[in-house]
Amino acid sequence: MDLRLPQKQAPVAEVDRSLIKIIVFISFFIGFAVFLSFSLYGLFYNFDFLNPNYRQPLIFFGALIGFLTIFGFLPIIIKNFSLLFLGVLLGILALGSFFYHEALSQPIVFAIAGGIMLLFFLFGISRERYEYNNMMKVRLHRLISVFLPKIITGLIIFGIAVFYINFFIDKSFFISESGFEQVIFWSFDPVFDFLPVNWRFTLDQSIGDVAEKLASRQIESDERTAVLPADAKTLFIRQTVDALIKQASGFLNIQIDSKSAVSKILYRAARENFDKAPDLTKNIIALLFFFLLFFLLRSLSIPLIWIVNILSFLFFEILLATLFMAVLYESRSREVVVL
């Protein structure tokens, strides 16, 4: 008598339901990738640094946090690497959805940037899968902590490549006038606070007004010129202004209009001198700038990792509470996430 139990039938309905859940999850991932691409495009091309509107940065950070949160769950939920690779590849294509007009004009640059981003994404996925497979219990904060830095690095490299594509193509100056003015305003405003009140000026003033103000202060502070008649003072100020503008023109190696603002003169000097420099000098300056920008953005991403960690934990608990997924115990006392 055969006492063996009948073979257990394969849970076809359960498999189909899991596949549907995976497709839904990948769809959300692609949707957030498109949303992030849209917010990147708006931040790059429509954001006014001189009159900042904080709506666009908030939209960008919301899209970025949503993208990173969903992305962090893909290596845990999808066990099949081919399906996981396909989902990540579709997400990368979605990230470039609002930049396809640049991609079609410069496919090599975008192919290289996208390839580098894909490598970092795969590296992040492999690190998360490795940590997950070696855990006795699912520790989401640990998985996110080893996963996110690689993903953020790939996104930063892609963003820099997209934003500065003109430099990679024709070696043109890589900072916009509005961005340059905003940076020097932030940099020089604290310095001006240490100057005497009578000697302060702003970078949006014309170079002629600044030179005239400095010349007037110089005359008033010198006992020999302070007693001169008004006509003599006016002539002396005019001569001093012309001399100062000429010296500034020689120092900056550009022609200066006395009616131009100081910030615009500094930007034109930086741009024209950069354009005149040899290609080797341009490449060195650009690489130093890109390295500093990457280091700055990478440093600012540390609080972002904490935020995504918290949101991922809350999202994980919601998925468990709604029975979208479950955590089961294997025979070796290991936890495994199933759909």
mmCIF file of C-alpha atoms in Angstrom:
data_model
loop_
_atom_site.group_PDB
_atom_site.id
_atom_site.type_symbol
_atom_site.label_atom_id
_atom_site.label_comp_id
_atom_site.label_asym_id
_atom_site.label_seq_id
_atom_site.Cartn_x
_atom_site.Cartn_y
_atom_site.Cartn_z
ATOM 1 C CA MET A 1 0.000 0.000 0.000
ATOM 2 C CA ASP A 2 1.429 3.280 -1.032
ATOM 3 C CA LEU A 3 1.168 5.649 1.919
ATOM 4 C CA ARG A 4 2.969 8.485 0.232
ATOM 5 C CA LEU A 5 1.084 11.729 0.140
ATOM 6 C CA PRO A 6 0.164 13.043 -3.296
ATOM 7 C CA GLN A 7 2.607 15.494 -4.693
ATOM 8 C CA LYS A 8 1.821 19.083 -3.856
ATOM 9 C CA GLN A 9 0.523 20.970 -6.825
ATOM 10 C CA ALA A 10 2.433 24.038 -7.889
ATOM 11 C CA PRO A 11 0.680 27.159 -6.591
ATOM 12 C CA VAL A 12 -0.069 28.518 -10.033
ATOM 13 C CA ALA A 13 -2.426 31.213 -8.774
ATOM 14 C CA GLU A 14 0.121 32.346 -6.201
ATOM 15 C CA VAL A 15 2.882 32.528 -8.827
ATOM 16 C CA ASP A 16 0.690 34.530 -11.180
ATOM 17 C CA ARG A 17 -0.310 36.878 -8.372
ATOM 18 C CA SER A 18 3.344 37.426 -7.437
ATOM 19 C CA LEU A 19 4.229 38.221 -11.035
ATOM 20 C CA ILE A 20 1.439 40.783 -11.179
ATOM 21 C CA LYS A 21 2.721 42.388 -7.972
ATOM 22 C CA ILE A 22 6.225 42.552 -9.418
ATOM 23 C CA ILE A 23 4.918 44.202 -12.584
ATOM 24 C CA VAL A 24 2.963 46.711 -10.488
ATOM 25 C CA PHE A 25 6.068 47.490 -8.427
ATOM 26 C CA ILE A 26 8.249 47.953 -11.530
ATOM 27 C CA SER A 27 5.557 50.207 -13.013
ATOM 28 C CA PHE A 28 5.697 52.419 -9.930
ATOM 29 C CA PHE A 29 9.492 52.464 -10.217
ATOM 30 C CA ILE A 30 9.336 53.543 -13.874
ATOM 31 C CA GLY A 31 6.677 56.154 -13.027
ATOM 32 C CA PHE A 32 8.878 57.723 -10.357
ATOM 33 C CA ALA A 33 11.801 57.631 -12.801
ATOM 34 C CA VAL A 34 9.769 59.623 -15.337
ATOM 35 C CA PHE A 35 8.692 62.034 -12.587
ATOM 36 C CA LEU A 36 12.334 62.451 -11.518
ATOM 37 C CA SER A 37 13.353 63.118 -15.121
ATOM 38 C CA PHE A 38 10.631 65.767 -15.391
ATOM 39 C CA SER A 39 11.752 67.447 -12.155
ATOM 40 C CA LEU A 40 15.409 67.351 -13.239
ATOM 41 C CA TYR A 41 14.512 69.021 -16.526
ATOM 42 C CA GLY A 42 12.553 71.748 -14.749
ATOM 43 C CA LEU A 43 15.356 72.294 -12.236
ATOM 44 C CA PHE A 44 18.053 72.460 -14.918
ATOM 45 C CA TYR A 45 16.355 74.664 -17.486
ATOM 46 C CA ASN A 46 13.592 76.624 -15.745
ATOM 47 C CA PHE A 47 14.969 77.403 -12.291
ATOM 48 C CA ASP A 48 15.886 81.067 -11.721
ATOM 49 C CA PHE A 49 18.775 81.312 -9.264
ATOM 50 C CA LEU A 50 18.396 85.072 -8.882
ATOM 51 C CA ASN A 51 14.668 84.847 -8.061
ATOM 52 C CA PRO A 52 14.408 81.340 -6.595
ATOM 53 C CA ASN A 53 11.073 79.565 -6.456
ATOM 54 C CA TYR A 54 11.246 76.714 -3.948
ATOM 55 C CA ARG A 55 8.450 74.778 -5.617
ATOM 56 C CA GLN A 56 10.768 73.200 -8.196
ATOM 57 C CA PRO A 57 13.412 71.994 -5.676
ATOM 58 C CA LEU A 58 10.655 70.530 -3.488
ATOM 59 C CA ILE A 59 9.189 68.676 -6.473
ATOM 60 C CA PHE A 60 12.660 67.388 -7.327
ATOM 61 C CA PHE A 61 13.377 66.130 -3.804
ATOM 62 C CA GLY A 62 9.945 64.516 -3.594
ATOM 63 C CA ALA A 63 10.532 62.675 -6.879
ATOM 64 C CA LEU A 64 14.058 61.694 -5.834
ATOM 65 C CA ILE A 65 12.957 60.317 -2.464
ATOM 66 C CA GLY A 66 10.110 58.370 -4.064
ATOM 67 C CA PHE A 67 12.436 56.960 -6.739
ATOM 68 C CA LEU A 68 15.081 55.886 -4.206
ATOM 69 C CA THR A 69 12.501 54.398 -1.825
ATOM 70 C CA ILE A 70 10.875 52.231 -4.510
ATOM 71 C CA PHE A 71 14.252 51.332 -6.008
ATOM 72 C CA GLY A 72 15.533 50.051 -2.661
ATOM 73 C CA PHE A 73 12.821 47.368 -2.572
ATOM 74 C CA LEU A 74 13.438 45.956 -6.054
ATOM 75 C CA PRO A 75 16.419 43.710 -5.117
ATOM 76 C CA ILE A 76 14.451 42.358 -2.119
ATOM 77 C CA ILE A 77 11.191 41.661 -3.949
ATOM 78 C CA ILE A 78 12.466 40.462 -7.342
ATOM 79 C CA LYS A 79 14.517 37.282 -6.972
ATOM 80 C CA ASN A 80 14.999 36.700 -10.712
ATOM 81 C CA PHE A 81 18.041 38.714 -11.786
ATOM 82 C CA SER A 82 17.007 38.899 -15.452
ATOM 83 C CA LEU A 83 13.665 40.441 -14.515
ATOM 84 C CA LEU A 84 15.415 42.755 -12.050
ATOM 85 C CA PHE A 85 17.913 43.848 -14.723
ATOM 86 C CA LEU A 86 15.074 44.533 -17.158
ATOM 87 C CA GLY A 87 13.256 46.677 -14.582
ATOM 88 C CA VAL A 88 16.406 48.691 -13.818
ATOM 89 C CA LEU A 89 17.138 49.180 -17.524
ATOM 90 C CA LEU A 90 13.611 50.443 -18.133
ATOM 91 C CA GLY A 91 14.045 52.808 -15.174
ATOM 92 C CA ILE A 92 17.241 54.241 -16.673
ATOM 93 C CA LEU A 93 15.503 54.795 -19.996
ATOM 94 C CA ALA A 94 12.688 56.521 -18.112
ATOM 95 C CA LEU A 95 15.214 58.767 -16.325
ATOM 96 C CA GLY A 96 16.270 60.136 -19.692
ATOM 97 C CA SER A 97 12.728 60.538 -21.016
ATOM 98 C CA PHE A 98 12.733 64.356 -20.790
ATOM 99 C CA PHE A 99 16.253 64.617 -22.228
ATOM 100 C CA TYR A 100 15.759 62.634 -25.403
ATOM 101 C CA HIS A 101 16.174 65.708 -27.611
ATOM 102 C CA GLU A 102 19.692 66.149 -26.170
ATOM 103 C CA ALA A 103 20.291 62.395 -26.338
ATOM 104 C CA LEU A 104 19.413 62.264 -30.037
ATOM 105 C CA SER A 105 21.762 65.156 -30.793
ATOM 106 C CA GLN A 106 24.624 63.745 -28.688
ATOM 107 C CA PRO A 107 24.005 59.993 -28.351
ATOM 108 C CA ILE A 108 27.594 59.108 -27.404
ATOM 109 C CA VAL A 109 27.662 61.368 -24.331
ATOM 110 C CA PHE A 110 24.312 60.091 -23.120
ATOM 111 C CA ALA A 111 25.233 56.477 -23.840
ATOM 112 C CA ILE A 112 28.388 56.826 -21.748
ATOM 113 C CA ALA A 113 26.522 58.616 -18.924
ATOM 114 C CA GLY A 114 23.725 56.039 -18.999
ATOM 115 C CA GLY A 115 26.205 53.156 -19.063
ATOM 116 C CA ILE A 116 28.084 54.519 -16.047
ATOM 117 C CA MET A 117 24.796 54.989 -14.203
ATOM 118 C CA LEU A 118 23.771 51.402 -15.047
ATOM 119 C CA LEU A 119 27.060 50.078 -13.655
ATOM 120 C CA PHE A 120 26.571 51.948 -10.381
ATOM 121 C CA PHE A 121 22.967 50.747 -10.186
ATOM 122 C CA LEU A 122 24.015 47.126 -10.711
ATOM 123 C CA PHE A 123 26.777 47.522 -8.144
ATOM 124 C CA GLY A 124 24.272 48.863 -5.623
ATOM 125 C CA ILE A 125 21.871 46.013 -6.371
ATOM 126 C CA SER A 126 24.594 43.379 -5.960
ATOM 127 C CA ARG A 127 25.641 44.853 -2.609
ATOM 128 C CA GLU A 128 22.058 44.855 -1.346
ATOM 129 C CA ARG A 129 21.432 41.310 -2.563
ATOM 130 C CA TYR A 130 24.656 40.156 -0.930
ATOM 131 C CA GLU A 131 23.708 41.736 2.414
ATOM 132 C CA TYR A 132 20.182 40.324 2.181
ATOM 133 C CA ASN A 133 21.383 36.787 1.445
ATOM 134 C CA ASN A 134 23.736 36.868 4.433
ATOM 135 C CA MET A 135 21.215 38.149 6.975
ATOM 136 C CA MET A 136 19.430 35.964 9.495
ATOM 137 C CA LYS A 137 16.794 38.665 9.812
ATOM 138 C CA VAL A 138 15.714 41.377 7.384
ATOM 139 C CA ARG A 139 17.340 44.599 8.548
ATOM 140 C CA LEU A 140 16.033 47.184 6.155
ATOM 141 C CA HIS A 141 18.200 50.037 7.413
ATOM 142 C CA ARG A 142 21.342 48.007 6.688
ATOM 143 C CA LEU A 143 20.166 47.109 3.190
ATOM 144 C CA ILE A 144 19.327 50.714 2.343
ATOM 145 C CA SER A 145 22.619 51.976 3.822
ATOM 146 C CA VAL A 146 24.738 49.793 1.520
ATOM 147 C CA PHE A 147 22.464 50.333 -1.481
ATOM 148 C CA LEU A 148 21.725 54.059 -1.637
ATOM 149 C CA PRO A 149 25.270 55.530 -1.824
ATOM 150 C CA LYS A 150 25.954 53.666 -5.073
ATOM 151 C CA ILE A 151 22.619 54.679 -6.598
ATOM 152 C CA ILE A 152 23.055 58.337 -5.594
ATOM 153 C CA THR A 153 26.570 58.333 -7.064
ATOM 154 C CA GLY A 154 25.219 57.113 -10.407
ATOM 155 C CA LEU A 155 22.466 59.742 -10.392
ATOM 156 C CA ILE A 156 24.933 62.559 -9.614
ATOM 157 C CA ILE A 157 27.247 61.515 -12.448
ATOM 158 C CA PHE A 158 24.299 61.357 -14.853
ATOM 159 C CA GLY A 159 23.035 64.776 -13.698
ATOM 160 C CA ILE A 160 26.456 66.407 -14.131
ATOM 161 C CA ALA A 161 26.840 64.871 -17.594
ATOM 162 C CA VAL A 162 23.400 66.118 -18.677
ATOM 163 C CA PHE A 163 23.758 69.578 -17.182
ATOM 164 C CA TYR A 164 27.252 70.176 -18.598
ATOM 165 C CA ILE A 165 26.823 68.407 -21.908
ATOM 166 C CA ASN A 166 27.793 71.578 -23.812
ATOM 167 C CA PHE A 167 31.263 71.498 -22.288
ATOM 168 C CA PHE A 168 31.794 67.866 -23.272
ATOM 169 C CA ILE A 169 30.781 68.749 -26.834
ATOM 170 C CA ASP A 170 32.436 72.078 -27.669
ATOM 171 C CA LYS A 171 34.519 72.847 -24.515
ATOM 172 C CA SER A 172 32.451 75.989 -23.835
ATOM 173 C CA PHE A 173 32.232 77.672 -20.434
ATOM 174 C CA PHE A 174 30.295 75.350 -18.147
ATOM 175 C CA ILE A 175 28.619 77.806 -15.729
ATOM 176 C CA SER A 176 25.524 79.816 -16.635
ATOM 177 C CA GLU A 177 25.474 83.549 -15.971
ATOM 178 C CA SER A 178 22.644 83.304 -13.431
ATOM 179 C CA GLY A 179 24.332 80.448 -11.583
ATOM 180 C CA PHE A 180 27.675 82.267 -11.570
ATOM 181 C CA GLU A 181 26.097 85.448 -10.201
ATOM 182 C CA GLN A 182 24.253 83.542 -7.507
ATOM 183 C CA VAL A 183 27.464 81.817 -6.382
ATOM 184 C CA ILE A 184 29.492 85.020 -6.166
ATOM 185 C CA PHE A 185 26.626 86.808 -4.384
ATOM 186 C CA TRP A 186 26.573 84.077 -1.735
ATOM 187 C CA SER A 187 30.375 84.093 -1.525
ATOM 188 C CA PHE A 188 30.985 87.840 -1.333
ATOM 189 C CA ASP A 189 28.059 88.998 0.794
ATOM 190 C CA PRO A 190 29.650 87.744 4.057
ATOM 191 C CA VAL A 191 32.950 89.388 3.039
ATOM 192 C CA PHE A 192 31.281 92.774 2.540
ATOM 193 C CA ASP A 193 29.971 92.642 6.102
ATOM 194 C CA PHE A 194 33.536 93.034 7.353
ATOM 195 C CA LEU A 195 34.174 96.154 5.259
ATOM 196 C CA PRO A 196 33.651 99.628 6.721
ATOM 197 C CA VAL A 197 30.180 100.995 6.014
ATOM 198 C CA ASN A 198 31.531 103.800 3.835
ATOM 199 C CA TRP A 199 33.426 101.360 1.636
ATOM 200 C CA ARG A 200 30.677 98.784 1.040
ATOM 201 C CA PHE A 201 29.147 98.155 -2.355
ATOM 202 C CA THR A 202 27.075 95.447 -4.046
ATOM 203 C CA LEU A 203 27.946 93.314 -7.025
ATOM 204 C CA ASP A 204 24.859 94.395 -8.944
ATOM 205 C CA GLN A 205 26.107 98.003 -9.034
ATOM 206 C CA SER A 206 27.798 99.287 -12.186
ATOM 207 C CA ILE A 207 31.575 99.307 -12.208
ATOM 208 C CA GLY A 208 31.492 103.067 -12.839
ATOM 209 C CA ASP A 209 29.413 103.724 -9.700
ATOM 210 C CA VAL A 210 31.656 101.493 -7.597
ATOM 211 C CA ALA A 211 34.826 103.157 -8.889
ATOM 212 C CA GLU A 212 33.329 106.617 -8.334
ATOM 213 C CA LYS A 213 32.333 105.703 -4.785
ATOM 214 C CA LEU A 214 35.797 104.370 -4.011
ATOM 215 C CA ALA A 215 37.422 107.458 -5.529
ATOM 216 C CA SER A 216 35.166 109.778 -3.496
ATOM 217 C CA ARG A 217 35.991 107.951 -0.282
ATOM 218 C CA GLN A 218 39.676 108.145 -1.120
ATOM 219 C CA ILE A 219 39.496 111.904 -1.645
ATOM 220 C CA GLU A 220 37.562 112.513 1.558
ATOM 221 C CA SER A 221 39.972 110.406 3.604
ATOM 222 C CA ASP A 222 43.071 112.241 2.313
ATOM 223 C CA GLU A 223 43.712 115.623 3.903
ATOM 224 C CA ARG A 224 45.552 116.917 0.834
ATOM 225 C CA THR A 225 42.632 116.307 -1.557
ATOM 226 C CA ALA A 226 39.791 116.942 0.876
ATOM 227 C CA VAL A 227 40.388 120.732 0.739
ATOM 228 C CA LEU A 228 40.300 120.908 -3.083
ATOM 229 C CA PRO A 229 37.554 122.956 -4.799
ATOM 230 C CA ALA A 230 34.463 121.101 -6.015
ATOM 231 C CA ASP A 231 35.482 121.315 -9.712
ATOM 232 C CA ALA A 232 38.928 119.952 -8.915
ATOM 233 C CA LYS A 233 37.409 117.115 -6.879
ATOM 234 C CA THR A 234 35.062 116.222 -9.752
ATOM 235 C CA LEU A 235 37.958 116.159 -12.239
ATOM 236 C CA PHE A 236 40.100 114.116 -9.868
ATOM 237 C CA ILE A 237 37.268 111.606 -9.327
ATOM 238 C CA ARG A 238 36.725 111.261 -13.088
ATOM 239 C CA GLN A 239 40.435 110.651 -13.667
ATOM 240 C CA THR A 240 40.580 108.157 -10.821
ATOM 241 C CA VAL A 241 37.544 106.291 -12.152
ATOM 242 C CA ASP A 242 39.083 106.052 -15.624
ATOM 243 C CA ALA A 243 42.356 104.812 -14.137
ATOM 244 C CA LEU A 244 40.610 102.185 -11.994
ATOM 245 C CA ILE A 245 38.531 100.892 -14.907
ATOM 246 C CA LYS A 246 41.631 100.726 -17.093
ATOM 247 C CA GLN A 247 43.522 98.784 -14.421
ATOM 248 C CA ALA A 248 40.585 96.396 -13.978
ATOM 249 C CA SER A 249 40.354 95.925 -17.734
ATOM 250 C CA GLY A 250 44.045 95.036 -17.931
ATOM 251 C CA PHE A 251 43.849 92.713 -14.933
ATOM 252 C CA LEU A 252 40.761 90.866 -16.197
ATOM 253 C CA ASN A 253 41.976 90.915 -19.814
ATOM 254 C CA ILE A 254 38.661 92.200 -21.219
ATOM 255 C CA GLN A 255 37.153 95.478 -22.374
ATOM 256 C CA ILE A 256 35.009 96.998 -19.619
ATOM 257 C CA ASP A 257 31.994 99.261 -20.037
ATOM 258 C CA SER A 258 31.594 101.579 -17.053
ATOM 259 C CA LYS A 259 27.813 100.996 -17.091
ATOM 260 C CA SER A 260 28.107 97.202 -16.724
ATOM 261 C CA ALA A 261 27.395 95.577 -13.369
ATOM 262 C CA VAL A 262 30.326 94.149 -11.448
ATOM 263 C CA SER A 263 28.827 90.634 -11.428
ATOM 264 C CA LYS A 264 28.342 90.626 -15.197
ATOM 265 C CA ILE A 265 31.902 91.882 -15.737
ATOM 266 C CA LEU A 266 33.282 89.082 -13.552
ATOM 267 C CA TYR A 267 31.236 86.483 -15.441
ATOM 268 C CA ARG A 268 32.319 87.808 -18.855
ATOM 269 C CA ALA A 269 35.951 87.828 -17.703
ATOM 270 C CA ALA A 270 35.715 84.219 -16.505
ATOM 271 C CA ARG A 271 33.963 83.064 -19.679
ATOM 272 C CA GLU A 272 36.176 84.873 -22.195
ATOM 273 C CA ASN A 273 39.430 83.925 -20.467
ATOM 274 C CA PHE A 274 38.255 80.320 -20.250
ATOM 275 C CA ASP A 275 37.371 80.265 -23.955
ATOM 276 C CA LYS A 276 40.836 81.621 -24.812
ATOM 277 C CA ALA A 277 42.641 78.992 -22.729
ATOM 278 C CA PRO A 278 44.188 75.841 -24.313
ATOM 279 C CA ASP A 279 42.140 72.643 -24.294
ATOM 280 C CA LEU A 280 44.406 71.067 -21.668
ATOM 281 C CA THR A 281 43.809 73.982 -19.297
ATOM 282 C CA LYS A 282 40.065 73.828 -19.971
ATOM 283 C CA ASN A 283 39.990 70.112 -19.174
ATOM 284 C CA ILE A 284 41.929 70.564 -15.931
ATOM 285 C CA ILE A 285 39.691 73.417 -14.763
ATOM 286 C CA ALA A 286 36.539 71.513 -15.715
ATOM 287 C CA LEU A 287 37.675 68.316 -13.988
ATOM 288 C CA LEU A 288 38.482 70.232 -10.793
ATOM 289 C CA PHE A 289 35.087 71.944 -10.945
ATOM 290 C CA PHE A 290 33.218 68.680 -11.588
ATOM 291 C CA PHE A 291 35.108 66.949 -8.778
ATOM 292 C CA LEU A 292 34.266 69.713 -6.303
ATOM 293 C CA LEU A 293 30.631 69.735 -7.461
ATOM 294 C CA PHE A 294 30.406 65.955 -7.141
ATOM 295 C CA PHE A 295 31.972 66.057 -3.661
ATOM 296 C CA LEU A 296 29.532 68.795 -2.594
ATOM 297 C CA LEU A 297 26.454 66.967 -3.905
ATOM 298 C CA ARG A 298 27.640 63.662 -2.478
ATOM 299 C CA SER A 299 28.130 65.277 0.944
ATOM 300 C CA LEU A 300 24.669 66.836 0.815
ATOM 301 C CA SER A 301 23.155 63.414 0.082
ATOM 302 C CA ILE A 302 23.977 62.072 3.569
ATOM 303 C CA PRO A 303 20.784 63.506 5.160
ATOM 304 C CA LEU A 304 18.863 62.185 2.131
ATOM 305 C CA ILE A 305 19.939 58.630 3.016
ATOM 306 C CA TRP A 306 18.503 59.056 6.521
ATOM 307 C CA ILE A 307 15.199 60.340 5.127
ATOM 308 C CA VAL A 308 14.913 57.462 2.644
ATOM 309 C CA ASN A 309 15.770 54.997 5.417
ATOM 310 C CA ILE A 310 12.861 56.241 7.533
ATOM 311 C CA LEU A 311 10.405 56.335 4.629
ATOM 312 C CA SER A 312 11.501 52.879 3.457
ATOM 313 C CA PHE A 313 10.798 51.423 6.887
ATOM 314 C CA LEU A 314 7.328 53.011 6.950
ATOM 315 C CA PHE A 315 6.645 51.808 3.414
ATOM 316 C CA PHE A 316 7.846 48.322 4.350
ATOM 317 C CA GLU A 317 5.448 48.199 7.299
ATOM 318 C CA ILE A 318 2.582 49.378 5.093
ATOM 319 C CA LEU A 319 3.301 46.631 2.550
ATOM 320 C CA LEU A 320 3.302 44.044 5.334
ATOM 321 C CA ALA A 321 0.117 45.410 6.926
ATOM 322 C CA THR A 322 -1.758 45.405 3.598
ATOM 323 C CA LEU A 323 -0.551 41.842 2.850
ATOM 324 C CA PHE A 324 1.126 43.020 -0.328
ATOM 325 C CA MET A 325 4.154 41.091 0.910
ATOM 326 C CA ALA A 326 5.023 38.877 3.862
ATOM 327 C CA VAL A 327 8.111 37.894 5.832
ATOM 328 C CA LEU A 328 8.403 34.118 6.330
ATOM 329 C CA TYR A 329 10.939 32.010 8.173
ATOM 330 C CA GLU A 330 13.002 29.421 6.358
ATOM 331 C CA SER A 331 14.010 26.162 7.989
ATOM 332 C CA ARG A 332 17.432 27.579 8.875
ATOM 333 C CA SER A 333 15.866 30.407 10.913
ATOM 334 C CA ARG A 334 16.345 32.870 8.117
ATOM 335 C CA GLU A 335 13.752 35.445 7.119
ATOM 336 C CA VAL A 336 12.738 35.760 3.514
ATOM 337 C CA VAL A 337 10.458 38.305 1.834
ATOM 338 C CA VAL A 338 7.744 36.807 -0.374
ATOM 339 C CA LEU A 339 4.882 38.310 -2.351
#
